[in-house]
Structure formats: C-alpha cells, structure tokens
PDB file of C-alpha atoms in Angstrom:
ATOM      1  CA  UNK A 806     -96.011 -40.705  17.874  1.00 51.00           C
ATOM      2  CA  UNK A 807     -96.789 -39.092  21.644  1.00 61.00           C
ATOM      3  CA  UNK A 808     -98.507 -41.020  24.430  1.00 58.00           C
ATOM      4  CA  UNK A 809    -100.421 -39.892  26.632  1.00 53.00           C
ATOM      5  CA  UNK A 810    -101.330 -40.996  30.317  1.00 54.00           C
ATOM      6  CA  UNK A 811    -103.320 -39.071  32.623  1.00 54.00           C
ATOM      7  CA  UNK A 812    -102.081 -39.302  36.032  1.00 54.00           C
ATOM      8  CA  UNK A 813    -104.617 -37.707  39.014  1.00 49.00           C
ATOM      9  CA  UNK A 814    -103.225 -35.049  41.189  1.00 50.00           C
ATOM     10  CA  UNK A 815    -104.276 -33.863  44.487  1.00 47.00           C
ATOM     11  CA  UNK A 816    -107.383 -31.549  44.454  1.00 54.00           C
ATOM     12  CA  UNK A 817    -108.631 -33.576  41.130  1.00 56.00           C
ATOM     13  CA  UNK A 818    -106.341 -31.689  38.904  1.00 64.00           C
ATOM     14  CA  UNK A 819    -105.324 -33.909  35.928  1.00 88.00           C
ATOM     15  CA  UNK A 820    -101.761 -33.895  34.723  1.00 93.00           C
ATOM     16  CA  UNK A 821    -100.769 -35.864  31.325  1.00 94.00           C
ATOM     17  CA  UNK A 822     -97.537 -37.260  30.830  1.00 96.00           C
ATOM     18  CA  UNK A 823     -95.724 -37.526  27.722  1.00 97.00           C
ATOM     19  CA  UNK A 824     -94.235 -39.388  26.108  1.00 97.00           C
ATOM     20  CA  UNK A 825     -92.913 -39.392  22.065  1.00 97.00           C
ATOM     21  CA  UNK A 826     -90.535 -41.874  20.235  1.00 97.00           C
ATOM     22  CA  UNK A 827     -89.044 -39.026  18.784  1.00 98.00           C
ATOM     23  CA  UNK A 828     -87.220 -38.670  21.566  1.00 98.00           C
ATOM     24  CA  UNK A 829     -84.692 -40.380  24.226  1.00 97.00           C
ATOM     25  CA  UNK A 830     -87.193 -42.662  27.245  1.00 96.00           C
ATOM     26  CA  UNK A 831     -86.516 -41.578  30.419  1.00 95.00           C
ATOM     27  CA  UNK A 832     -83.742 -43.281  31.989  1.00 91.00           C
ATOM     28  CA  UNK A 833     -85.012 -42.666  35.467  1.00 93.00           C
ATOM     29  CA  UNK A 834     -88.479 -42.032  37.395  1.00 96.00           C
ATOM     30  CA  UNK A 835     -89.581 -39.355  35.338  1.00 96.00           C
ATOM     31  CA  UNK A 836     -91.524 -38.592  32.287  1.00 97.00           C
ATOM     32  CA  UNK A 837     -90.509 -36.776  29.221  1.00 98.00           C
ATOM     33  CA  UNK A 838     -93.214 -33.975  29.983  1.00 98.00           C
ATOM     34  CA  UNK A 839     -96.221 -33.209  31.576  1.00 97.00           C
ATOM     35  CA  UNK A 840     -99.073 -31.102  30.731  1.00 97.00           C
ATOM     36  CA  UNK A 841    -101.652 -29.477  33.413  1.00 95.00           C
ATOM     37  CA  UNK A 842    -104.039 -27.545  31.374  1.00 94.00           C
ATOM     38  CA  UNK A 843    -102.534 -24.845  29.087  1.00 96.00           C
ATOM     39  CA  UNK A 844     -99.036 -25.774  30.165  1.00 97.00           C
ATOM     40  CA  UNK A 845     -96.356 -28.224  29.329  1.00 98.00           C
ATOM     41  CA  UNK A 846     -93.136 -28.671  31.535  1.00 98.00           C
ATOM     42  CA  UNK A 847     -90.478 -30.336  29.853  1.00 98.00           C
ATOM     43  CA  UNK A 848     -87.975 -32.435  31.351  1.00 98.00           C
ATOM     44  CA  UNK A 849     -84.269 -31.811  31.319  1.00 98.00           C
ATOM     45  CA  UNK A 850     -83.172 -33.161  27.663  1.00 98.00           C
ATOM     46  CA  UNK A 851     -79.634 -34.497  27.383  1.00 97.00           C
ATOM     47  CA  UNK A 852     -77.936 -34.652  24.055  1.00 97.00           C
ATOM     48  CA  UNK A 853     -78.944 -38.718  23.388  1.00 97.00           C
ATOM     49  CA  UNK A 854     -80.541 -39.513  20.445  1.00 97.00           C
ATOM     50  CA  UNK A 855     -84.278 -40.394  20.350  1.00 97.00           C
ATOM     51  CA  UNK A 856     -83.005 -44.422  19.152  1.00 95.00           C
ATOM     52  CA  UNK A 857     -79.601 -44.323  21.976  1.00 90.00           C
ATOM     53  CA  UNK A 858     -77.248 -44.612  19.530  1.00 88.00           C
ATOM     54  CA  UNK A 859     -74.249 -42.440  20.539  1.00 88.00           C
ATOM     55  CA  UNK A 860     -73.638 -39.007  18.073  1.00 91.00           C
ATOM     56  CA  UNK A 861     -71.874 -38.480  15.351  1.00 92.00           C
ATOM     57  CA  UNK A 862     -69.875 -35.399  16.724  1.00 92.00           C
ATOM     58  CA  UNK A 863     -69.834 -35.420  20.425  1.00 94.00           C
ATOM     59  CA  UNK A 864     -68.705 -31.457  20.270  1.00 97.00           C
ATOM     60  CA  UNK A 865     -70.140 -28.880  22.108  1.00 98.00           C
ATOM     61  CA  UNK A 866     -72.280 -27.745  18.855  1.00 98.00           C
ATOM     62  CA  UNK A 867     -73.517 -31.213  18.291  1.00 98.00           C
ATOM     63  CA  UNK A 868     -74.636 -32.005  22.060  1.00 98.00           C
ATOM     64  CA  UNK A 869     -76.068 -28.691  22.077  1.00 98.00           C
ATOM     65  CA  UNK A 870     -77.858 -29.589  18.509  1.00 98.00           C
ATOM     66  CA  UNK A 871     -79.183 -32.540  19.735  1.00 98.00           C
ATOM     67  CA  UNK A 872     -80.514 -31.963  23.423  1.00 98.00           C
ATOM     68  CA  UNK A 873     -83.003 -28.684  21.699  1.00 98.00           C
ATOM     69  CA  UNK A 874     -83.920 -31.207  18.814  1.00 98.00           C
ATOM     70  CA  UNK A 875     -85.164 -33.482  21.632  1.00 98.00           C
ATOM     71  CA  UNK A 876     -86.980 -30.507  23.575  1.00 98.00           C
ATOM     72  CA  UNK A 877     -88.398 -29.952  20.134  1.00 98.00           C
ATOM     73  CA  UNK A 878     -89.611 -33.173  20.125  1.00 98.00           C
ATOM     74  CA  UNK A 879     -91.080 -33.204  23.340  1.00 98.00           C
ATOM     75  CA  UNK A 880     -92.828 -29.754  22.579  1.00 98.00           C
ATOM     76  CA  UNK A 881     -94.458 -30.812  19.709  1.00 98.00           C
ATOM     77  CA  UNK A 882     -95.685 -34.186  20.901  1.00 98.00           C
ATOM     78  CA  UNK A 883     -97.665 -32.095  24.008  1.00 98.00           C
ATOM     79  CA  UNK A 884     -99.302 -30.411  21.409  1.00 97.00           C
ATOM     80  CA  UNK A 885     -97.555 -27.253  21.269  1.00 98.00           C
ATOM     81  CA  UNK A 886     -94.869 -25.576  19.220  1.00 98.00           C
ATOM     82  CA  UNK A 887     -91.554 -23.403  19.294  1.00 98.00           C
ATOM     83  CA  UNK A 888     -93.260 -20.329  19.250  1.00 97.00           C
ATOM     84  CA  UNK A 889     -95.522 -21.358  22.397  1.00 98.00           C
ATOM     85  CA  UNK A 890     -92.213 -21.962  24.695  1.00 98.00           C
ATOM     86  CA  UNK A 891     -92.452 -19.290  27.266  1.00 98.00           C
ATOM     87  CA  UNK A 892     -89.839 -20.463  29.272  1.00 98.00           C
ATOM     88  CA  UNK A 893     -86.250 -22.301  28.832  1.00 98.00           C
ATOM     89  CA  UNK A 894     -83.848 -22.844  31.169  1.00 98.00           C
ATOM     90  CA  UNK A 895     -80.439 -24.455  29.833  1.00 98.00           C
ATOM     91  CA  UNK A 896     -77.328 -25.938  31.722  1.00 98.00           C
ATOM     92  CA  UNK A 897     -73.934 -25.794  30.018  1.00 98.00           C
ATOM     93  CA  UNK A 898     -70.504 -27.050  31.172  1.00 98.00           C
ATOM     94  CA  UNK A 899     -68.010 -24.275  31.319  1.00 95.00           C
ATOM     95  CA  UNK A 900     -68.735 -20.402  30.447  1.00 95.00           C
ATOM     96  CA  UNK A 901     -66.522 -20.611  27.863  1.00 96.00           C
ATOM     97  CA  UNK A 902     -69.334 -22.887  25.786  1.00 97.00           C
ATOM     98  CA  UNK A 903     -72.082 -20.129  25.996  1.00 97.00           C
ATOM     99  CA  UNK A 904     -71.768 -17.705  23.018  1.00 97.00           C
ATOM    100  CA  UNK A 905     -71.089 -21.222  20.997  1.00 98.00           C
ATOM    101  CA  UNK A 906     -74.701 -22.238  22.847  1.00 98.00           C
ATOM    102  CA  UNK A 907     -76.659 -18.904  21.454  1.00 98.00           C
ATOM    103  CA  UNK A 908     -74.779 -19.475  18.033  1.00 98.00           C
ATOM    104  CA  UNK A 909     -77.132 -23.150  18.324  1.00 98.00           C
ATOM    105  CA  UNK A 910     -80.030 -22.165  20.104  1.00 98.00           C
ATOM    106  CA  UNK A 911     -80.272 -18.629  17.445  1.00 98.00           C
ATOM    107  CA  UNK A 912     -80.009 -21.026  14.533  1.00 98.00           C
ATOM    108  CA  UNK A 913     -82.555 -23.753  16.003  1.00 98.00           C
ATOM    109  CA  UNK A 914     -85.435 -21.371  17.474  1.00 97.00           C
ATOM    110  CA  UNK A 915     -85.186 -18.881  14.700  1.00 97.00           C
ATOM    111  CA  UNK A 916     -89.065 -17.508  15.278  1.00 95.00           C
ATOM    112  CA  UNK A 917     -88.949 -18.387  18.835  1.00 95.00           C
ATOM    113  CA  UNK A 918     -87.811 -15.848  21.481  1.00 95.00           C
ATOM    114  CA  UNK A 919     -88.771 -16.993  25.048  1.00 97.00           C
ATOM    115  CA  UNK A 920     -87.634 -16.304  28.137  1.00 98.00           C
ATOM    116  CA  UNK A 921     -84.225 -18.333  29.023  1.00 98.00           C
ATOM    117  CA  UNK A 922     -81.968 -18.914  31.575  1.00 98.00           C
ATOM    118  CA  UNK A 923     -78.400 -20.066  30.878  1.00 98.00           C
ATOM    119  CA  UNK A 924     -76.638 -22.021  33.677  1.00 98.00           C
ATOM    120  CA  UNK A 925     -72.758 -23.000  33.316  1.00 97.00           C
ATOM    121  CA  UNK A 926     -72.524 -25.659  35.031  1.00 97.00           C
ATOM    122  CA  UNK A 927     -69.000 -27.694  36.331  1.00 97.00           C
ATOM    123  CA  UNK A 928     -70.807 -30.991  35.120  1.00 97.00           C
ATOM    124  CA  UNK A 929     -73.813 -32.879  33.949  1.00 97.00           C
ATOM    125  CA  UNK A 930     -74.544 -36.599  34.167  1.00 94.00           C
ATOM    126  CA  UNK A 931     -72.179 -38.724  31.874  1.00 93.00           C
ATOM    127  CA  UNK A 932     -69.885 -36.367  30.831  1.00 96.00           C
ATOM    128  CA  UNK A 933     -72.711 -34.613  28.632  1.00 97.00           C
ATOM    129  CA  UNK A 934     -72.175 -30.876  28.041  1.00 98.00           C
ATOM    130  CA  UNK A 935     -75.694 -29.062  27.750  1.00 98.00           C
ATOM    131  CA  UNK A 936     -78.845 -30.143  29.128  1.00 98.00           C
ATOM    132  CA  UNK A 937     -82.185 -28.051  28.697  1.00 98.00           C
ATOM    133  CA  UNK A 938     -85.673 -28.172  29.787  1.00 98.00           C
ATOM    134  CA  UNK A 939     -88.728 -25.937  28.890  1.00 98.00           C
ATOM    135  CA  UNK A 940     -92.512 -24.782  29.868  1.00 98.00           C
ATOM    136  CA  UNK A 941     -94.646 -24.223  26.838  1.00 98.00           C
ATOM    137  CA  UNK A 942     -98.647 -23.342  25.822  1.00 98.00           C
ATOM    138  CA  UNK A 943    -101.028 -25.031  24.369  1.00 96.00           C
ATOM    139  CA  UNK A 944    -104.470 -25.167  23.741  1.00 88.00           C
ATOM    140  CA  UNK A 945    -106.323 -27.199  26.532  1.00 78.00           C
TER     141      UNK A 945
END
C-alpha cells in the first residue's frame, strides 16, 4: 500500500512523497521518495526490513539483497517499475564487496540495465554495508 502526499514547491510545482509499507519508514526528516512529474527520486535504502526486524544473514549478499528489495519497493509504490530506473547510485563498504554487489544487483534487476554508480565507501550508518538510492519514470 503507497501513500501519497502532495507537498507545494516553489514556483507551484507539485512534488508527491511516498510512502509504502513495503518498505522500512524513514528514520529521519525525509521521505521514502518523491515524485515531480515523470520522475521519482528515491531515497537512500539501507538493508532494514520493511517490518524492522533485524535479517536473517547480516552478510554482504543479504544486506545487499535487502536494501534493492526495498528500492524495489519504493519504485513500484511511485508508480513505476525496474525497467523505468534510469538512474542508481549505490554505496558499498570496502572495494573488496563490489563484484559480490553486481553478482546481487545482476540477479535482482535481471531486465533492468540503468545507469549506476558504485561508491565504496569506509562506512555507512550502523554498521550497514550497502546503501542505494534511485531516479525512475513514470507516467504523470
């Protein structure tokens, strides 16, 4: 289920946050995404599951797993899809982790082939190891 609330922007613009059970709340003052017309920017997604409960597998596969599932989840709830991300942007701890994050992101957006940035990172908030965030299309 996705919620929507229009918020007005300078010049009369319209933006539309979202916001989906499906998955994690924002813990801080942000929204899971917003959408301005066509486009939808997605917030940085840690690896926390949509309820809070902790994972399974805290791994490097798992986190990884997990933080695209909720950008998934995000996507979908704007009204878009996989193969309307144009744009992702990821953050990984340690170079080491990256082919091991391509192996997970291959699997996951099978059909999908946007543009992506990988960032290795020294650390992300609460010891997490990947955190990712996304612009997508949609229909207006």
């Amino acid at each position: 289920m996705a919620a929507f609330r229009g918020l007005a922007m300078s010049g009369g613009q319209l933006v539309t946050a979202i916001l989906t059970d499906r998955a994690p709340k924002p813990a801080g003052h942000y929204t899971q995404a917003v959408v301005s017309g066509a486009h939808v920017f997605v917030s940085g997604q840690l690896p926390i599951r949509a309820d809070g409960r902790p994972l399974d597998d805290d791994g490097f596969e798992a986190q990884a797993r997990q933080a695209i599932q909720n950008m998934l989840e995000i996507v979908r709830a704007a009204g878009s899809s996989p193969q309307q991300i144009v744009k992702v942007t990821a953050y990984i701890v340690g170079i080491a982790n990256w082919a091991r994050f391509n192996a997970v992101y291959a699997s996951m957006l099978p059909d999908a082939c946007p543009a992506r940035t990988v960032v290795p990172v020294p650390e992300l908030h609460h010891g997490y190891l990947v955190e990712i965030d996304a612009i997508a299309v949609r229909e207006p």
